[in-house]
PDB file of C-alpha atoms in Angstrom:
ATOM      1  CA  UNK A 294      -2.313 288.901  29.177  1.00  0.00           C
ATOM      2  CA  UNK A 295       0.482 286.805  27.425  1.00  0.00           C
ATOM      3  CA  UNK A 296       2.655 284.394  29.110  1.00  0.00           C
ATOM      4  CA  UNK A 297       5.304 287.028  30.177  1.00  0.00           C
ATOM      5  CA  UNK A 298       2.526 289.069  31.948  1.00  0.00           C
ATOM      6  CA  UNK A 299       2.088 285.898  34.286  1.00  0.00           C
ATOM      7  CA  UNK A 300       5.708 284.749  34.669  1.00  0.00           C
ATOM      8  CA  UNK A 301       6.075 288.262  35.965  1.00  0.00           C
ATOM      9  CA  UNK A 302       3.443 287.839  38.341  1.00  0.00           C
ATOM     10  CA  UNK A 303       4.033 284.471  39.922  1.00  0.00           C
ATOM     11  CA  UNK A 304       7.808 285.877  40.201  1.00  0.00           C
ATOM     12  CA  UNK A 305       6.315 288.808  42.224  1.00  0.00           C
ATOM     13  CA  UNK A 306       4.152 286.814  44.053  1.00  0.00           C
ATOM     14  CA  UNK A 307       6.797 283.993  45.079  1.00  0.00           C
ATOM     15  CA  UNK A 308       8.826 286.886  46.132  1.00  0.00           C
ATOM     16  CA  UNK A 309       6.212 287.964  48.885  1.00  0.00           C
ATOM     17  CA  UNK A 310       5.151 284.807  49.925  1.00  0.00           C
ATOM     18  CA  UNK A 311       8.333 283.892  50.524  1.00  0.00           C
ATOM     19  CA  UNK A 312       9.051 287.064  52.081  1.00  0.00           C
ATOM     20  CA  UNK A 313       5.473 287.130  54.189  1.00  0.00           C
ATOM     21  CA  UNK A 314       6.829 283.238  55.111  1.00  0.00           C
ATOM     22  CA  UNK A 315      10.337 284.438  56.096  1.00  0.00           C
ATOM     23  CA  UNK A 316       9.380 287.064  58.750  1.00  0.00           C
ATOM     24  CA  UNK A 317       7.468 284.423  60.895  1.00  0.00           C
ATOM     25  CA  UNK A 318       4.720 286.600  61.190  1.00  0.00           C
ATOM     26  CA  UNK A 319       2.274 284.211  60.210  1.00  0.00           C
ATOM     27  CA  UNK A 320       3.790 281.585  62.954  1.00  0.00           C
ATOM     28  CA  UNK A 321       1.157 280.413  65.472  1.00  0.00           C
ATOM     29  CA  UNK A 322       3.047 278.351  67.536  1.00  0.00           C
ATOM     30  CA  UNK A 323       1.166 278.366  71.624  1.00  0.00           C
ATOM     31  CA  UNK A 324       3.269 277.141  74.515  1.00  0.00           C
ATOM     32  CA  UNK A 325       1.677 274.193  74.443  1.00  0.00           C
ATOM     33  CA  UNK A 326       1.733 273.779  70.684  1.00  0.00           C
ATOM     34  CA  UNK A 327       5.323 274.208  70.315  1.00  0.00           C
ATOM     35  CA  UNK A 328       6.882 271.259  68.000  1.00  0.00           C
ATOM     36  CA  UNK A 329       3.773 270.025  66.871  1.00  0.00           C
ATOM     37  CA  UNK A 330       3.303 270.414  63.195  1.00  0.00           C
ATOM     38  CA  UNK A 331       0.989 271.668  60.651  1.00  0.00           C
ATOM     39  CA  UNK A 332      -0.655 268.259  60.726  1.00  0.00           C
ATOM     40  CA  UNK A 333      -0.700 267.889  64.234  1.00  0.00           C
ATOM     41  CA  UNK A 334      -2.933 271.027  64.439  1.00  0.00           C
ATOM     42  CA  UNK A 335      -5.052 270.283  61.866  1.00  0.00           C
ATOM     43  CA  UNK A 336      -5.692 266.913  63.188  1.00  0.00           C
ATOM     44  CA  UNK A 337      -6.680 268.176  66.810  1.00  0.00           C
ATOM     45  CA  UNK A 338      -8.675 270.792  64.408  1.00  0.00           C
ATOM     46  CA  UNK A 339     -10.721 268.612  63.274  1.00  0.00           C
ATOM     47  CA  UNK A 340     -11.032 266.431  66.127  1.00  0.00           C
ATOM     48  CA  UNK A 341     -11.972 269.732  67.910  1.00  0.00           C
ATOM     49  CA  UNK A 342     -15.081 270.188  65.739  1.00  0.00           C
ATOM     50  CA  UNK A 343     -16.210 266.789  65.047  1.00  0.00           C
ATOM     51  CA  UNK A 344     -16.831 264.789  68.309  1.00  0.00           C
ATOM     52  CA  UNK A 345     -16.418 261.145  67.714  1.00  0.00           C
ATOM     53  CA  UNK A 346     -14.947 261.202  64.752  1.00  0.00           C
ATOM     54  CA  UNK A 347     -12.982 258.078  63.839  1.00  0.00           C
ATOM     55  CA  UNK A 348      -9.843 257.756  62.086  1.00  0.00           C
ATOM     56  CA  UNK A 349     -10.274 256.818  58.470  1.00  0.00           C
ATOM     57  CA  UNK A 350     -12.386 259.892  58.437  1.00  0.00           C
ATOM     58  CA  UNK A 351      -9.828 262.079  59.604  1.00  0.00           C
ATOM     59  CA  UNK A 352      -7.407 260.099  57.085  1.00  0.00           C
ATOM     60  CA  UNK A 353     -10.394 260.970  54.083  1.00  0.00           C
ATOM     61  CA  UNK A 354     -10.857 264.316  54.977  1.00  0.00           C
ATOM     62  CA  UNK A 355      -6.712 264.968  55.061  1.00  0.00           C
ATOM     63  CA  UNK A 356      -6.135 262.819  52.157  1.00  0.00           C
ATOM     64  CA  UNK A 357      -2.924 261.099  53.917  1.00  0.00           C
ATOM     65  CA  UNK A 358      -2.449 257.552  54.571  1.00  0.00           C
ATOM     66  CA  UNK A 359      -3.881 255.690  57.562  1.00  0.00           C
ATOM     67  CA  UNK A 360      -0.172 255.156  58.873  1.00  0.00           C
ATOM     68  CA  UNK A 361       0.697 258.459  58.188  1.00  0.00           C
ATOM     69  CA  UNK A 362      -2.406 259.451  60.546  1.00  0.00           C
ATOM     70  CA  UNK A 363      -1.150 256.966  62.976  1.00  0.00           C
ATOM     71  CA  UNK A 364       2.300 258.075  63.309  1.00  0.00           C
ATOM     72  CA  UNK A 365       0.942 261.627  64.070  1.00  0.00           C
ATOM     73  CA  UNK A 366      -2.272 260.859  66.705  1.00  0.00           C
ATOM     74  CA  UNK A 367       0.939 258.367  68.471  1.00  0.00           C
ATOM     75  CA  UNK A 368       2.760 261.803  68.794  1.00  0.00           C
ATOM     76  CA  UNK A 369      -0.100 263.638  70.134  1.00  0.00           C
ATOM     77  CA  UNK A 370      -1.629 261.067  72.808  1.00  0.00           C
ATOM     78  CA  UNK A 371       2.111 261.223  74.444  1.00  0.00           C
ATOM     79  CA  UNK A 372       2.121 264.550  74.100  1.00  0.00           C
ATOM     80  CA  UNK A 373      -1.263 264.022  76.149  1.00  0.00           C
ATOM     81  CA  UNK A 374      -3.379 266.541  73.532  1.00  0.00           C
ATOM     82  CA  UNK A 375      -5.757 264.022  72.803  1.00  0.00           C
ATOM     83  CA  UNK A 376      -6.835 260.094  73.179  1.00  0.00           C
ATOM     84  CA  UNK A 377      -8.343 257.099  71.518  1.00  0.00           C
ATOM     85  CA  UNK A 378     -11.832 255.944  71.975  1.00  0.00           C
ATOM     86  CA  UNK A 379     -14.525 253.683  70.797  1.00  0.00           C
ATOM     87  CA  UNK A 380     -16.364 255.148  68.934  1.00  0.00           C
ATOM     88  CA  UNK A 381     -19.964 255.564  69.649  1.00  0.00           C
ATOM     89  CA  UNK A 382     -21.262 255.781  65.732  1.00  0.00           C
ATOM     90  CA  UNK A 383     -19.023 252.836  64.715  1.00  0.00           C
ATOM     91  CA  UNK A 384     -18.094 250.165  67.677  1.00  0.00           C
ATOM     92  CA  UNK A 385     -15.927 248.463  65.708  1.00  0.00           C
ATOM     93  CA  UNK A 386     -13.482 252.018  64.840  1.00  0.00           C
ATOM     94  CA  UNK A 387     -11.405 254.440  67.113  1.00  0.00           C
ATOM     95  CA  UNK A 388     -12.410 257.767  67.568  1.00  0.00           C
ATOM     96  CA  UNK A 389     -10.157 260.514  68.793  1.00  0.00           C
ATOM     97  CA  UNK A 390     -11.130 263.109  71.759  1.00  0.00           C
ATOM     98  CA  UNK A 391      -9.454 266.332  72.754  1.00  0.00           C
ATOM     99  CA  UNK A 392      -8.094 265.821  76.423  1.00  0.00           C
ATOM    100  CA  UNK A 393      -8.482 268.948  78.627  1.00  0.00           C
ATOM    101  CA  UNK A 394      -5.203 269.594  77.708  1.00  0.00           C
ATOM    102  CA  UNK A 395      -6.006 269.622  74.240  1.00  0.00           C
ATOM    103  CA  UNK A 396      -9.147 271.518  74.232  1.00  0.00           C
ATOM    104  CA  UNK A 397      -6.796 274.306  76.204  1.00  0.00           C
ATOM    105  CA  UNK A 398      -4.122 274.127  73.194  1.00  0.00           C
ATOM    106  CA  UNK A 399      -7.111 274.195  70.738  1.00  0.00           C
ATOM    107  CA  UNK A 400      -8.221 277.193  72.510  1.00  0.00           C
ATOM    108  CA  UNK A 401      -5.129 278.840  72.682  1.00  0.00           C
ATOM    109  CA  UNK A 402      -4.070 278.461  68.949  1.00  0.00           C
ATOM    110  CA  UNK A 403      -7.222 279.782  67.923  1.00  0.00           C
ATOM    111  CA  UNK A 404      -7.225 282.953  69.909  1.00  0.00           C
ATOM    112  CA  UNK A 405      -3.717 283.404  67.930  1.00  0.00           C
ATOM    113  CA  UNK A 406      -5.193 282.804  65.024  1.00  0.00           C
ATOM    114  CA  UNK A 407      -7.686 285.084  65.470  1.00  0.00           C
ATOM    115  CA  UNK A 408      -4.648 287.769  66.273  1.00  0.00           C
ATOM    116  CA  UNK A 409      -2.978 287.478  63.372  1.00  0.00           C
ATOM    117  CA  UNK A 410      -6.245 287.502  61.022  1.00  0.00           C
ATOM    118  CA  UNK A 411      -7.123 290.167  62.739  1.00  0.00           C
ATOM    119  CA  UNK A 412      -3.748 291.867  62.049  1.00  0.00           C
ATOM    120  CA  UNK A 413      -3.672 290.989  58.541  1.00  0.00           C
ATOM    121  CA  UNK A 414      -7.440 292.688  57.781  1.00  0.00           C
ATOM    122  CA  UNK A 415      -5.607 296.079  59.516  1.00  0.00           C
ATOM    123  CA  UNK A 416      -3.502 296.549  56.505  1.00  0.00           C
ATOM    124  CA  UNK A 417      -6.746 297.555  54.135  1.00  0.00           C
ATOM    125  CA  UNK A 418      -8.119 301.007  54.118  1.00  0.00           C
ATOM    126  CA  UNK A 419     -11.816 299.925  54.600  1.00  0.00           C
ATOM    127  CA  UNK A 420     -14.623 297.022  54.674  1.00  0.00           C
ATOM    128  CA  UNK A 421     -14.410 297.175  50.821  1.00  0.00           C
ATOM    129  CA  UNK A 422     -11.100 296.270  50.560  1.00  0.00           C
ATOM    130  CA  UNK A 423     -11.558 293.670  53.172  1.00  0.00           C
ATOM    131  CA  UNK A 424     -14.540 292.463  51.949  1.00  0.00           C
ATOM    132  CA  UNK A 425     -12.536 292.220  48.421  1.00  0.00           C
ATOM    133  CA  UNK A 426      -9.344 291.024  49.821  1.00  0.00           C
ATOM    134  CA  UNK A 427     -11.395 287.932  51.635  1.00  0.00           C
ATOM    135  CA  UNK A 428     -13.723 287.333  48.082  1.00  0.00           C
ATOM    136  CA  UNK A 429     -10.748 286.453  46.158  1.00  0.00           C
ATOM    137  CA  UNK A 430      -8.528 284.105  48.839  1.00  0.00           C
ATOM    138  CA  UNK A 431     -11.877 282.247  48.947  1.00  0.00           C
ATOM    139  CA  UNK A 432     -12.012 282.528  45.139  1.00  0.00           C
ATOM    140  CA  UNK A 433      -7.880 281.031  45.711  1.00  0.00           C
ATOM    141  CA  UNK A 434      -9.097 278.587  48.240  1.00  0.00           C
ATOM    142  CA  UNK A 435     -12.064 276.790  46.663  1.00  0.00           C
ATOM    143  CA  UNK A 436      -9.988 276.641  43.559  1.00  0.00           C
ATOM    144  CA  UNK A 437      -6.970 274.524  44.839  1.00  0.00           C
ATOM    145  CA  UNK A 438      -8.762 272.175  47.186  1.00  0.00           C
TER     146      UNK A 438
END
């Protein structure tokens, strides 16, 4: 395919992103998740499935700066989502831990999540395309991170 083929493709595909994007349809945002952002949730994420997990590892596995990280946990301990601990591993680091009120957001943002996946696998005709459809956003996903 020559260079006009994919020019015409990424414009399609912009298009519908941008038009997927602009009918909030992919918006998860809980009750008790409302004004956090992306980061927010991916830090409680990951703080949701890895106990004890201290802070320059979250930093690693985001790839943002330390203060950057800071700024954000700040935001979520007053927002009472989560806290600051020693950490077990590492006596000398913080950890972070979901309060009960995080664990609760956590919960409810996933069972969104699960929603809208769910949703979005309705539009295909059958497991194949499904199964097809999920092969190559892996196949995306793997290839950009």
């Amino acid at each position: 395919m020559g260079d006009s083929g994919i020019e015409q493709q990424v414009k399609v595909l912009a298009e519908q992103w941008e038009k997927l994007l602009q009918s909030n349809k992919l918006n998860i945002c809980t009750k008790q998740l409302e004004g956090a952002t992306v980061l927010e949730v991916n830090i409680l994420k990951i703080v949701g499935r890895n106990p004890d997990i201290i802070l320059r590892e979250i930093s690693k596995l985001l790839n943002i700066p330390s203060s950057t990280l800071t700024s954000a946990v700040n935001r979520l301990e007053r927002k009472q989502l989560l806290k600051r601990i020693i950490s077990e591993r590492d006596l000398r680091s913080f950890g972070l831990a979901l309060t009960d009120k995080g664990k609760q957001a956590l919960d409810e943002h996933y069972r969104e999540e699960v929603v809208i996946i769910n949703s979005m696998l309705q539009v295909f005709d059958d497991s194949q395309e499904r199964g097809n459809f999920i092969r190559l956003f892996k196949k995306l996903v793997d290839n950009i991170i």
